[in-house]
PDB file of C-alpha atoms in Angstrom:
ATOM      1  CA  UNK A   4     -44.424  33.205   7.564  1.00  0.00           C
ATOM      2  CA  UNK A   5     -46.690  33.837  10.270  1.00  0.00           C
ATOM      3  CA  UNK A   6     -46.812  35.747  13.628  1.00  0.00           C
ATOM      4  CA  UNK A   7     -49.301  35.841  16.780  1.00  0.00           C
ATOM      5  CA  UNK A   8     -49.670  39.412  18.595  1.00  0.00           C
ATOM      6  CA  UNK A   9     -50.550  40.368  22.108  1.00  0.00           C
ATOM      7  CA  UNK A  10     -48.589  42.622  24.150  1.00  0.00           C
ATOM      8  CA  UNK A  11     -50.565  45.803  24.342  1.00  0.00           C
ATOM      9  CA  UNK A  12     -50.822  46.004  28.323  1.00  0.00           C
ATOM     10  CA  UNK A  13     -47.626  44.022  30.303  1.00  0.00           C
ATOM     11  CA  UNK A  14     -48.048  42.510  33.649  1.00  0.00           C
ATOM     12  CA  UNK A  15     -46.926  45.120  35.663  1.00  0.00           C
ATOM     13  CA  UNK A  16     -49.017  47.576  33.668  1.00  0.00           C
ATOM     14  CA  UNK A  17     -52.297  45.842  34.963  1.00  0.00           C
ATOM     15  CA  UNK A  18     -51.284  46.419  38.866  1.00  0.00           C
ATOM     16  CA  UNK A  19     -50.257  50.338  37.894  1.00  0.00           C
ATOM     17  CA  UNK A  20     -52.961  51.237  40.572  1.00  0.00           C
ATOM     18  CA  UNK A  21     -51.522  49.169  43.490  1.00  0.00           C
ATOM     19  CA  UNK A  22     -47.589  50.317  42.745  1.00  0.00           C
ATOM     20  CA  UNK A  23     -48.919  54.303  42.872  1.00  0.00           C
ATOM     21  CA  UNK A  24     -50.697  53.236  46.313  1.00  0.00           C
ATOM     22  CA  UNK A  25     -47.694  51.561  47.605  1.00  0.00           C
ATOM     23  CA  UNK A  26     -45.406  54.319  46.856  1.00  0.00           C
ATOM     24  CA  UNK A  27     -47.835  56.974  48.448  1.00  0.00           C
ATOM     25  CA  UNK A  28     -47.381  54.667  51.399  1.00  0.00           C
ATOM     26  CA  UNK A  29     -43.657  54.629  51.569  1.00  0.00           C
ATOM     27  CA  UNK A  30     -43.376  58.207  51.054  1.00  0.00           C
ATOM     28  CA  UNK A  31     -45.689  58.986  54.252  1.00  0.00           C
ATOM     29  CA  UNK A  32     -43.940  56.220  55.872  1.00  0.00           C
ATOM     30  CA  UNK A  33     -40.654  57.957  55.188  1.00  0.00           C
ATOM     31  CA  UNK A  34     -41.708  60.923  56.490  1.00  0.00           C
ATOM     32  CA  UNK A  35     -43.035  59.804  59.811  1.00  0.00           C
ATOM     33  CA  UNK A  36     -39.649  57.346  60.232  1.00  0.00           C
ATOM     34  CA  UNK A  37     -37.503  60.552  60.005  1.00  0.00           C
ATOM     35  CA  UNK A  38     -39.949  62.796  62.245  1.00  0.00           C
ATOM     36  CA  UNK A  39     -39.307  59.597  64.748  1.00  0.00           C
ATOM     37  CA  UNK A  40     -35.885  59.469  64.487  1.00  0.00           C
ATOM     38  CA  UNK A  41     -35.107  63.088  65.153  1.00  0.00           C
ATOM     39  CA  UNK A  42     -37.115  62.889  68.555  1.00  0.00           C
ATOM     40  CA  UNK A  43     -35.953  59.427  69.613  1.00  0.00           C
ATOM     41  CA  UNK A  44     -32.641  59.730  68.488  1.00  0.00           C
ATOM     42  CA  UNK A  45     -32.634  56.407  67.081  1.00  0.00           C
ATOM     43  CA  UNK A  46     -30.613  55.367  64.395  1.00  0.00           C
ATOM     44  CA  UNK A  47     -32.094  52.120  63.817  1.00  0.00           C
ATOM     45  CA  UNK A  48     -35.572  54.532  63.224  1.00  0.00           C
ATOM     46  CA  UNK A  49     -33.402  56.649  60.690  1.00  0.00           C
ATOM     47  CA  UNK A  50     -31.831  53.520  58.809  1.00  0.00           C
ATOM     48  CA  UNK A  51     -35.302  52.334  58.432  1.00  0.00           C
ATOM     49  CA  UNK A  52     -36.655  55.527  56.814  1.00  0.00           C
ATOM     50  CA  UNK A  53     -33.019  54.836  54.742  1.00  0.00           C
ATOM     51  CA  UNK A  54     -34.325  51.488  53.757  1.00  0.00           C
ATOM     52  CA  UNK A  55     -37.842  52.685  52.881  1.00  0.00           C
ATOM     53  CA  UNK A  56     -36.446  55.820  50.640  1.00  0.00           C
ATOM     54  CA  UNK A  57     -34.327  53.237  49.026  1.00  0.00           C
ATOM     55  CA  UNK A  58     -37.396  50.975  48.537  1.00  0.00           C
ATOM     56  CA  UNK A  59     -39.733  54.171  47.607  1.00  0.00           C
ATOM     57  CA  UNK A  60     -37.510  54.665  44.835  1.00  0.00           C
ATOM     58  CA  UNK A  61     -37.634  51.521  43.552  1.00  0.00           C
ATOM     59  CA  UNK A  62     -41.243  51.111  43.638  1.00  0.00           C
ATOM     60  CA  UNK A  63     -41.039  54.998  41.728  1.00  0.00           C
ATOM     61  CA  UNK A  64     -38.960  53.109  38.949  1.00  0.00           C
ATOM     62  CA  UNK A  65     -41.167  50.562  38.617  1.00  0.00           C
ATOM     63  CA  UNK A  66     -44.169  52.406  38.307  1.00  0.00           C
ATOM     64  CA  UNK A  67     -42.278  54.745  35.805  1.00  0.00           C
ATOM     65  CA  UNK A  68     -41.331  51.620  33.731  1.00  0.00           C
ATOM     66  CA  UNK A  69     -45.009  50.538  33.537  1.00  0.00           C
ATOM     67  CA  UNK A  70     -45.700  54.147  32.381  1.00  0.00           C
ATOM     68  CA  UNK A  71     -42.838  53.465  29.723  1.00  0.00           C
ATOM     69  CA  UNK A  72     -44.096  49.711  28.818  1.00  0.00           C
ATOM     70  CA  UNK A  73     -47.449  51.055  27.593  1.00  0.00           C
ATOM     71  CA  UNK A  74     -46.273  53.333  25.057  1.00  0.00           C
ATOM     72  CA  UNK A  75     -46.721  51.802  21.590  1.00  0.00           C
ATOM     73  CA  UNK A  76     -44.225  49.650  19.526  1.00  0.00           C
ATOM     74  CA  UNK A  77     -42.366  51.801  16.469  1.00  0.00           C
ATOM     75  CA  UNK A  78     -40.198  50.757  13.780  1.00  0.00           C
ATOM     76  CA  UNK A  79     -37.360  51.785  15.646  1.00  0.00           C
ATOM     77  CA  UNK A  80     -38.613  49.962  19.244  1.00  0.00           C
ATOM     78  CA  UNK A  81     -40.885  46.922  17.946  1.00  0.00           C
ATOM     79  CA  UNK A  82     -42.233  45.881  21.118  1.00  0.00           C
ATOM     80  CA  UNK A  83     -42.306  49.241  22.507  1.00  0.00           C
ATOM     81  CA  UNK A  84     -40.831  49.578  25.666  1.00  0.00           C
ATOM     82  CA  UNK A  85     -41.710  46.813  27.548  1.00  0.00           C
ATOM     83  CA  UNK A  86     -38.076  45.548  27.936  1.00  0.00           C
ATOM     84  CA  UNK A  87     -37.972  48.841  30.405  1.00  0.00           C
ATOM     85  CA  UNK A  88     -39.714  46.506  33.070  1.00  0.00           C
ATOM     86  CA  UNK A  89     -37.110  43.949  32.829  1.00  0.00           C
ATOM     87  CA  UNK A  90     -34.369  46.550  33.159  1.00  0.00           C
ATOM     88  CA  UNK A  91     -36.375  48.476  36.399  1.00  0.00           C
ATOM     89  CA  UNK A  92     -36.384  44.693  37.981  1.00  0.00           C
ATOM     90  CA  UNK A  93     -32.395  44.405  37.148  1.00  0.00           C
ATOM     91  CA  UNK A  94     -32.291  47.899  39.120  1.00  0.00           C
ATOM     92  CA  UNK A  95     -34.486  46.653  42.131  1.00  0.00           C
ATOM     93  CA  UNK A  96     -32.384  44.041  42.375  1.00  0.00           C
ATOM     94  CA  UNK A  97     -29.398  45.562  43.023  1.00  0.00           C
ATOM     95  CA  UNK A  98     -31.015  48.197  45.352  1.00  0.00           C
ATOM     96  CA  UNK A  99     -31.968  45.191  47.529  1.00  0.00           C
ATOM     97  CA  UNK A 100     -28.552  43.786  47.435  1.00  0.00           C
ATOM     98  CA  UNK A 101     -27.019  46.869  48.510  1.00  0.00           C
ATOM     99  CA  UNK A 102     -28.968  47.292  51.373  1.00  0.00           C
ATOM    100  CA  UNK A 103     -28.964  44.072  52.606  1.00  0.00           C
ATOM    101  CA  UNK A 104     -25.011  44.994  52.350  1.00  0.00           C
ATOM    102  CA  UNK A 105     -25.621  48.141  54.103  1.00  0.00           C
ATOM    103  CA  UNK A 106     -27.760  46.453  56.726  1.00  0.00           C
ATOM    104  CA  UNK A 107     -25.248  43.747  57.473  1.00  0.00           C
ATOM    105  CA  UNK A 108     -22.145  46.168  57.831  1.00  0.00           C
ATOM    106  CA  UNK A 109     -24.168  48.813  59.769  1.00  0.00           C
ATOM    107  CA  UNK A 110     -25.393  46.059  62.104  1.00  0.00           C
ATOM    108  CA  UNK A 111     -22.181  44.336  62.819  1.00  0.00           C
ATOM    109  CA  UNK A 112     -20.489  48.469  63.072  1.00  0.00           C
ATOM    110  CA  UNK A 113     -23.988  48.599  66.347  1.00  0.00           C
ATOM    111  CA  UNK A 114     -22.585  45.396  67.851  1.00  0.00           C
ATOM    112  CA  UNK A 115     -18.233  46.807  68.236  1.00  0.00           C
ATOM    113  CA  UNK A 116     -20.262  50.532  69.018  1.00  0.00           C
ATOM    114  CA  UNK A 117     -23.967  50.244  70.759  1.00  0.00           C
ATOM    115  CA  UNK A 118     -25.527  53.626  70.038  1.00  0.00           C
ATOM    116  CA  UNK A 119     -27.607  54.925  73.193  1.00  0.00           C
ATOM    117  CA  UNK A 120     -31.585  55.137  72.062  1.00  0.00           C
ATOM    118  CA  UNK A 121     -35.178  55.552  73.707  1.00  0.00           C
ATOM    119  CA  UNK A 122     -37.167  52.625  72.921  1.00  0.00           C
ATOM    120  CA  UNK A 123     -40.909  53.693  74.127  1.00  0.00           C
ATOM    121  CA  UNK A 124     -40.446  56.335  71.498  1.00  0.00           C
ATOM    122  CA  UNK A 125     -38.377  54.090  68.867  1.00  0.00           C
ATOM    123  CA  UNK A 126     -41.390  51.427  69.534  1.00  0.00           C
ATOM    124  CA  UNK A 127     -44.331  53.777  68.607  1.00  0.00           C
ATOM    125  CA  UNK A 128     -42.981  54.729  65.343  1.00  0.00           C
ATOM    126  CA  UNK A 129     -41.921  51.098  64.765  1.00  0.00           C
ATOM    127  CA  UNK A 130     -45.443  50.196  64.929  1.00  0.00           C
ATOM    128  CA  UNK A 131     -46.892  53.200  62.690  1.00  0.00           C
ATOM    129  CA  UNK A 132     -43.871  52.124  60.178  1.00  0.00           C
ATOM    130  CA  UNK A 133     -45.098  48.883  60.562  1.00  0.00           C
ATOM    131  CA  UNK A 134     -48.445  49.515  60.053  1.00  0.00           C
ATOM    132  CA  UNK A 135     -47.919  51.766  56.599  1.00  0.00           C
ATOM    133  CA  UNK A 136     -45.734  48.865  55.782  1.00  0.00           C
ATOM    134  CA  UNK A 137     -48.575  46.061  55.770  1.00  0.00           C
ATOM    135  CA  UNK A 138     -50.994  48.367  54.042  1.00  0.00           C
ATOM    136  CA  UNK A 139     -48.482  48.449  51.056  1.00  0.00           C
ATOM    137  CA  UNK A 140     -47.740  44.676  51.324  1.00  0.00           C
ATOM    138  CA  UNK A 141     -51.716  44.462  51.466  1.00  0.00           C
ATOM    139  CA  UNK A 142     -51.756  46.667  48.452  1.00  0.00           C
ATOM    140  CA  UNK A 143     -49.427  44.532  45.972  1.00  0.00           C
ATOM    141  CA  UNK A 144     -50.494  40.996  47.726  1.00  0.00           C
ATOM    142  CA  UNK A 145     -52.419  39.625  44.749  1.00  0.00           C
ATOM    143  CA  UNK A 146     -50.365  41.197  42.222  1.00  0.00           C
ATOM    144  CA  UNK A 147     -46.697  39.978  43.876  1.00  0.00           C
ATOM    145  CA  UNK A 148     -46.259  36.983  41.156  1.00  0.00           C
ATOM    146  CA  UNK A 149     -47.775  38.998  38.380  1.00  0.00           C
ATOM    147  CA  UNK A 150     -44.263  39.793  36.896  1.00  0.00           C
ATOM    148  CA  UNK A 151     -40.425  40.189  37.789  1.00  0.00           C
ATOM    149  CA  UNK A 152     -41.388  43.991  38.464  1.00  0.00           C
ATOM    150  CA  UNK A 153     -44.005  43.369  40.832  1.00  0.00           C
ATOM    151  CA  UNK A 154     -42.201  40.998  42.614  1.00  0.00           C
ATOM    152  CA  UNK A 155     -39.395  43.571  42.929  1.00  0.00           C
ATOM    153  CA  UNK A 156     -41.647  45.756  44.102  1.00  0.00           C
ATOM    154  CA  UNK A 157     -43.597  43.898  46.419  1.00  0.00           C
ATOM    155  CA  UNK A 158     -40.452  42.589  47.948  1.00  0.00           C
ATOM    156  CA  UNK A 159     -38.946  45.827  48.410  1.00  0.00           C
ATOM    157  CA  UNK A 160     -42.176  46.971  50.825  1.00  0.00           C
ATOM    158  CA  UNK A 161     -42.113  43.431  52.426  1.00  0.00           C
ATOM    159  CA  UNK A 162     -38.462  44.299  53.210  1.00  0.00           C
ATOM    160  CA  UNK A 163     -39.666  47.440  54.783  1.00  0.00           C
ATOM    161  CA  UNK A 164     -42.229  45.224  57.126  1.00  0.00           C
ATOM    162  CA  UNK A 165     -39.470  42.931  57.854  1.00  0.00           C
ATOM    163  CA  UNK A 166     -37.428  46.109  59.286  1.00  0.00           C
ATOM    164  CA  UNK A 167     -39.980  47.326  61.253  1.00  0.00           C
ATOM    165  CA  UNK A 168     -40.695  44.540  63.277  1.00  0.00           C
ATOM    166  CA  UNK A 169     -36.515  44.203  63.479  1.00  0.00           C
ATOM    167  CA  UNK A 170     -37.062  47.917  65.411  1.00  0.00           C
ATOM    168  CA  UNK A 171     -39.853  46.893  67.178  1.00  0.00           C
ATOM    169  CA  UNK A 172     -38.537  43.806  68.599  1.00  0.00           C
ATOM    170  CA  UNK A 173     -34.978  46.055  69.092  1.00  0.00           C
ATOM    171  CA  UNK A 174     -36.862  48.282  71.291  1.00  0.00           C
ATOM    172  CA  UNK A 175     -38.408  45.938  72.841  1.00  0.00           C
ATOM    173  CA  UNK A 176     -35.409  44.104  73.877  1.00  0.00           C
ATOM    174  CA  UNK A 177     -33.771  47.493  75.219  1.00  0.00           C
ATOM    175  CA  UNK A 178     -36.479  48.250  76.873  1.00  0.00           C
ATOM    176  CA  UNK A 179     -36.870  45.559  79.022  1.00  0.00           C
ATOM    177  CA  UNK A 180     -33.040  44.627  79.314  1.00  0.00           C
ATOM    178  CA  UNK A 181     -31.090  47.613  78.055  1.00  0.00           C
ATOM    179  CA  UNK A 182     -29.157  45.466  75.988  1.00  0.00           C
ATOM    180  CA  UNK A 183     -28.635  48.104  73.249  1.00  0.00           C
ATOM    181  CA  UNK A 184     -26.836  45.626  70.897  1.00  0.00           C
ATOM    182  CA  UNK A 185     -30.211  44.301  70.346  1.00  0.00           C
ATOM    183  CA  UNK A 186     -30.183  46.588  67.513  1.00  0.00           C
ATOM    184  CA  UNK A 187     -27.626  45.424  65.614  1.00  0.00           C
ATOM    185  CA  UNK A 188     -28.209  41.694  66.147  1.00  0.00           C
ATOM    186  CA  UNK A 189     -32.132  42.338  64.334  1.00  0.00           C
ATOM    187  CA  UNK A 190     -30.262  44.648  61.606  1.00  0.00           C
ATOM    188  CA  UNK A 191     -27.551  41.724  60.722  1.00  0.00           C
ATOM    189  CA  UNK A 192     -30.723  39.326  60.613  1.00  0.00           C
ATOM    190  CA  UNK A 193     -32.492  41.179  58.399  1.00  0.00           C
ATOM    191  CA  UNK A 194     -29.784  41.845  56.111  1.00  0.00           C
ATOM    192  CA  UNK A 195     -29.152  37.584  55.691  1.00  0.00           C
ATOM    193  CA  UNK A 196     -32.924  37.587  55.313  1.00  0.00           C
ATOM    194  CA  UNK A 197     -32.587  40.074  52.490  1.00  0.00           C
ATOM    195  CA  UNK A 198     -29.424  38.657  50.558  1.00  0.00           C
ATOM    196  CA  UNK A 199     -30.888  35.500  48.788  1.00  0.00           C
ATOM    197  CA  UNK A 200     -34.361  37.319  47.905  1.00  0.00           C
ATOM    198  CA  UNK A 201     -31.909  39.669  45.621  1.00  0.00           C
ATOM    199  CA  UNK A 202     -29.877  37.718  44.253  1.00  0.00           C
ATOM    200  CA  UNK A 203     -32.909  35.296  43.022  1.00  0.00           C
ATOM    201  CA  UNK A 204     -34.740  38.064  41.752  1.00  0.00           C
ATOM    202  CA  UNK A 205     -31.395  39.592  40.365  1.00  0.00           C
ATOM    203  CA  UNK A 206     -30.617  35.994  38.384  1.00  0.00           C
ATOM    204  CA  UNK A 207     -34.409  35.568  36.869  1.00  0.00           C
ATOM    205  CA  UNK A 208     -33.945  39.651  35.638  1.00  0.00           C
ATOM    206  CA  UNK A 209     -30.441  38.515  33.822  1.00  0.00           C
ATOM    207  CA  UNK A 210     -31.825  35.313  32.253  1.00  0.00           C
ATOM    208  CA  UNK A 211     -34.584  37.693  30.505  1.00  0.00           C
ATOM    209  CA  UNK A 212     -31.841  39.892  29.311  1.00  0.00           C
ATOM    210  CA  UNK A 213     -29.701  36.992  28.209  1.00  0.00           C
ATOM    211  CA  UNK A 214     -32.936  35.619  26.598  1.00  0.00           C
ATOM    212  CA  UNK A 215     -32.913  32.588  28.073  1.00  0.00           C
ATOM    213  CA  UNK A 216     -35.610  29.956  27.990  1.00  0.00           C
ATOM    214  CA  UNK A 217     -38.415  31.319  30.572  1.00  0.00           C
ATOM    215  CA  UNK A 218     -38.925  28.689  33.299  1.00  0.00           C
ATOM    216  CA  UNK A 219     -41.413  26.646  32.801  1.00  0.00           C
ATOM    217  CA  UNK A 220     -41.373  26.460  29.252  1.00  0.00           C
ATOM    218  CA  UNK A 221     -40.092  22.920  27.517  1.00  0.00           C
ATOM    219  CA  UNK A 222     -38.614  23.088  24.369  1.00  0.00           C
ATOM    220  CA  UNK A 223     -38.640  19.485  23.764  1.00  0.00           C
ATOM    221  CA  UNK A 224     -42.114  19.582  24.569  1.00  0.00           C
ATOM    222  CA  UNK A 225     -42.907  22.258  21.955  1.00  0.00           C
ATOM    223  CA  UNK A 226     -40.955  20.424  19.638  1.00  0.00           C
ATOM    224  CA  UNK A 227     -42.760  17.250  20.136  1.00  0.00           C
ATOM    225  CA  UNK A 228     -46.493  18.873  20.004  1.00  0.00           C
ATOM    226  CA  UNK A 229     -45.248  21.374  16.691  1.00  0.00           C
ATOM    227  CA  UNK A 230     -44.174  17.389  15.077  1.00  0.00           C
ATOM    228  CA  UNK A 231     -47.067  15.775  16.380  1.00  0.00           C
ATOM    229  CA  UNK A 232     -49.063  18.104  13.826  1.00  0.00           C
ATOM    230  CA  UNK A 233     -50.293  16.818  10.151  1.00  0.00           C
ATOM    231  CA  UNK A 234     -48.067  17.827   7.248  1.00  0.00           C
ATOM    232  CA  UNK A 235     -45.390  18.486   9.799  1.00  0.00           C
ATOM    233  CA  UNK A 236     -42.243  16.728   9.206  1.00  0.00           C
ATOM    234  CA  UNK A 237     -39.393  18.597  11.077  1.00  0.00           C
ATOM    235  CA  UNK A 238     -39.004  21.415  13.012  1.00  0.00           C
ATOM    236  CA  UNK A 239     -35.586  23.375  13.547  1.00  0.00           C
ATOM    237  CA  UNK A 240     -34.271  27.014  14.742  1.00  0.00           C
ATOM    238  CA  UNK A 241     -36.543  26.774  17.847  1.00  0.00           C
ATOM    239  CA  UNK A 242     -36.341  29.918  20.303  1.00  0.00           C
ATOM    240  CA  UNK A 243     -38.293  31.029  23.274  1.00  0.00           C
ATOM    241  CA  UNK A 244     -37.449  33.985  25.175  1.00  0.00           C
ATOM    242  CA  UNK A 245     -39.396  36.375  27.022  1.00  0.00           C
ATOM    243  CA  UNK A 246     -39.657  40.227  26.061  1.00  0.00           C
ATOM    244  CA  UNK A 247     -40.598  40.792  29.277  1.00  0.00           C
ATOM    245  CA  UNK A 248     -42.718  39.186  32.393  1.00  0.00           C
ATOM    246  CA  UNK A 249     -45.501  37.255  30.964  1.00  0.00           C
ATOM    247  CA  UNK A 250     -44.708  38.213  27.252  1.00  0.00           C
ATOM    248  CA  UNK A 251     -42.409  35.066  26.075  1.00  0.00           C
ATOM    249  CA  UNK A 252     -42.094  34.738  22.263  1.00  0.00           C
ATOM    250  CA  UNK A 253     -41.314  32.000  20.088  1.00  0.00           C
ATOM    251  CA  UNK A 254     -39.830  31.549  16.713  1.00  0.00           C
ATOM    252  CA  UNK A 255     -39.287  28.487  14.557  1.00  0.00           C
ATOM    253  CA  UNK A 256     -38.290  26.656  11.159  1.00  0.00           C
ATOM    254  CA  UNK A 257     -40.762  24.205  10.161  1.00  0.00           C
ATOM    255  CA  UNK A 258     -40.292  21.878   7.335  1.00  0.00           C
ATOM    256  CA  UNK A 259     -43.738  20.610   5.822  1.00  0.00           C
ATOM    257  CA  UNK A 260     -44.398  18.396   3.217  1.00  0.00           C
ATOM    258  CA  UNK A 261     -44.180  19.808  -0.496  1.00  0.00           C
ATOM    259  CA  UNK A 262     -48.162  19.427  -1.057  1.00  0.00           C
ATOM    260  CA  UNK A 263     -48.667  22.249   1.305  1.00  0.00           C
ATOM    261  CA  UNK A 264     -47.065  24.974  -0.892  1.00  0.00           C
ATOM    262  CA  UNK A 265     -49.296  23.822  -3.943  1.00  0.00           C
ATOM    263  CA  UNK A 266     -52.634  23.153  -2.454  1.00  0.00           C
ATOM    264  CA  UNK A 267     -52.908  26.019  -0.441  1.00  0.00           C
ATOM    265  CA  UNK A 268     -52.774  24.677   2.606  1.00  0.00           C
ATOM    266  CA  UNK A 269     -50.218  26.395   4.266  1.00  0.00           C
ATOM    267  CA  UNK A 270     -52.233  29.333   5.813  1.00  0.00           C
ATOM    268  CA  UNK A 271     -54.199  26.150   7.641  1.00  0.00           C
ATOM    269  CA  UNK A 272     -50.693  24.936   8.853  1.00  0.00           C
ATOM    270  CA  UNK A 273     -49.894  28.409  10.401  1.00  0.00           C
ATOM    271  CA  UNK A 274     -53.120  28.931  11.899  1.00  0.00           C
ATOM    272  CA  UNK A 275     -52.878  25.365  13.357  1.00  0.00           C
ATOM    273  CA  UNK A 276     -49.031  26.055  14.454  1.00  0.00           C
ATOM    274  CA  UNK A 277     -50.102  29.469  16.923  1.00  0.00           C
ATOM    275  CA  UNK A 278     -52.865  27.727  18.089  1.00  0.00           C
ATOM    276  CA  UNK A 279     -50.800  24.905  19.188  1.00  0.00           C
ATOM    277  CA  UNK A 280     -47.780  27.044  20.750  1.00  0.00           C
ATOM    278  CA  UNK A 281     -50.816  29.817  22.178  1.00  0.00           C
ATOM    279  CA  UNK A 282     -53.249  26.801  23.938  1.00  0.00           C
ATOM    280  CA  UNK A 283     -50.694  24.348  25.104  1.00  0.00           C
ATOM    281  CA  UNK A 284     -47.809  26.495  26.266  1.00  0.00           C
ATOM    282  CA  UNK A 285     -49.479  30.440  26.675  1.00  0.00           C
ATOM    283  CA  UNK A 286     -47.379  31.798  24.015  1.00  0.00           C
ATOM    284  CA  UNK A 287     -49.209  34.100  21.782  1.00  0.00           C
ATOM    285  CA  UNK A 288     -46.753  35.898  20.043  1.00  0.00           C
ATOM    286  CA  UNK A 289     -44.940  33.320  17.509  1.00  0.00           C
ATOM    287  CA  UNK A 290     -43.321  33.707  14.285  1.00  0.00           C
ATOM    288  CA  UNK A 291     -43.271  30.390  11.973  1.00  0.00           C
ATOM    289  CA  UNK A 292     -41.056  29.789   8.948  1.00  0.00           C
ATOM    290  CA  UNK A 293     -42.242  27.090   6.551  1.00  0.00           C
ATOM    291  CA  UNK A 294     -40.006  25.120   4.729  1.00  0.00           C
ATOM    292  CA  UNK A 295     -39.777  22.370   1.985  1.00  0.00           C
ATOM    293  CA  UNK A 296     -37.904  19.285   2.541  1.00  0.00           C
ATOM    294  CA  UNK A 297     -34.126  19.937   1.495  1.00  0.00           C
ATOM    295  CA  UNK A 298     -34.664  23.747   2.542  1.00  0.00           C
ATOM    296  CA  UNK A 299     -32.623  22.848   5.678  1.00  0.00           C
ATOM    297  CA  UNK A 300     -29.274  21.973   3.441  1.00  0.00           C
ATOM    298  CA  UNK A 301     -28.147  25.221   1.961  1.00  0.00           C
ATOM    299  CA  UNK A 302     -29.316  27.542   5.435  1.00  0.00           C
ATOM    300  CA  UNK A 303     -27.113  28.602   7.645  1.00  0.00           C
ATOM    301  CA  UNK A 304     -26.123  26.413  10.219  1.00  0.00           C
ATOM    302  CA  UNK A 305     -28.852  26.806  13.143  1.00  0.00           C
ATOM    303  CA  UNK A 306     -29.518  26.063  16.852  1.00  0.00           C
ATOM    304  CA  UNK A 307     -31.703  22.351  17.134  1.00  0.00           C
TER     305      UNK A 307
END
């Protein structure tokens, strides 16, 4: 009997600016890393512009969602397509997992077979890699916690930094040793360091899906401020789940006293239900159903 709307523009739709300059970045970034690896002959130069393609892409699918997110809800698709951010984060998840796989078996494949490389030239395109890389991290800084995509995202291009200092201090180490396994030590580092950023990221993308409670939201809490409120008596069928990033909704059963169905003042209840949800716990979409006492015995049976 009563709903609260507001999810015109997601989170990752407000930083659509800083994902389009932090995939031009990748892209050049790609470009050089290949140029570089062809003249050094370094492979650790070439699985880097690997890793940023792989990244690129993701950053590409998450702008793309964002695109897809702001397209208007239908009867068919009632919150649009925002969702689509949710399943772009599932996505960068599991690019990140497989290359922290990829990095870890190609590392420990450097250390049975060192591969022969010139570090002064594997070192200067480590640093312009580098340097592309921190203007991207720069880029989605303020905007990394924004949402699930733009913390895919922003990880993805940190991952990329992370790399290129892994070359950098690679060459170094060959340089003044000639220990080539150098290489592959940084690459299996790098892929550990990698691992447990995906699979968190890869577990908070599920519980959306799986519409779990968002973190940081107390139902008990909501229960106990929804009770709190005059006329209230009961509240049942309580749900919170997020559509996507920063778009949670909730719906509930509320049983009220009997006087509020004949003296009007239901429509006073409702309005004083979203405003309680919206200012204490930030959820502005809500959906209320008001009952009479007794409603409860002849429903179906319901969550608490």
């Amino acid at each position: 009997m009563g709903h609260g709307h507001d999810h015109d523009v997601t989170a990752t739709g407000r930083h659509r600016a800083a994902l389009a300059g932090a995939l031009a970045v990748s892209v050049a970034i790609f470009a050089v890393e290949v140029v570089g690896a062809l003249v050094t002959g370094s492979l650790a130069l070439f699985a880097d512009a690997g890793h940023v393609l792989a990244d690129a892409g993701g950053v590409a699918l998450a702008l793309g969602a964002t695109v897809l997110a702001a397209r208007p809800a239908t009867d068919r698709r009632t919150f649009g397509w925002a969702r689509a951010e949710i399943l772009a984060a599932a996505v960068n998840g599991l690019v990140l997992a497989g290359m922290s796989v990829y990095v870890f078996v190609e590392g420990v494949r450097r250390l049975i077979e060192p591969s022969e490389v010139e570090p002064g030239g594997m070192a200067l395109f480590g640093v312009i890699g580098l340097a592309g890389n921190l203007v991207g991290v720069a880029l989605l800084w303020r905007a990394r916690n924004a949402s699930l995509n733009m913390r895919g995202a922003f990880l993805e291009v940190a991952t990329d930094a992370a790399t290129s200092v892994g070359v950098l201090v690679a060459a170094g180490v060959i340089a003044a040793t000639d220990f080539t396994r150098a290489d592959a030590i940084v690459s299996v580092l790098i892929g550990l360091i990698i691992a447990p950023r995906a699979v968190r990221l890869l577990r908070e993308a599920v519980n959306v899906l799986l519409e779990a409670t968002p973190a940081g939201i107390d139902l008990d809490r909501i229960r106990r401020h929804i009770t709190d409120l005059e006329h209230v008596l009961d509240v049942h069928d309580l749900h919170v789940h997020a559509v996507t990033s920063g778009l949670p909704v909730l719906t509930a059963h509320v049983v009220v006293r009997d006087e509020c169905f004949q003296d009007g003042r239901a429509p006073q209840l409702l309005d004083a239900l979203q405003a309680c949800v919206a200012g204490h716990f930030d959820v502005a979409h809500s959906t209320f159903q008001l009952e009479p006492a007794g409603h409860t015995d002849h429903e179906h049976p319901s969550h608490p």
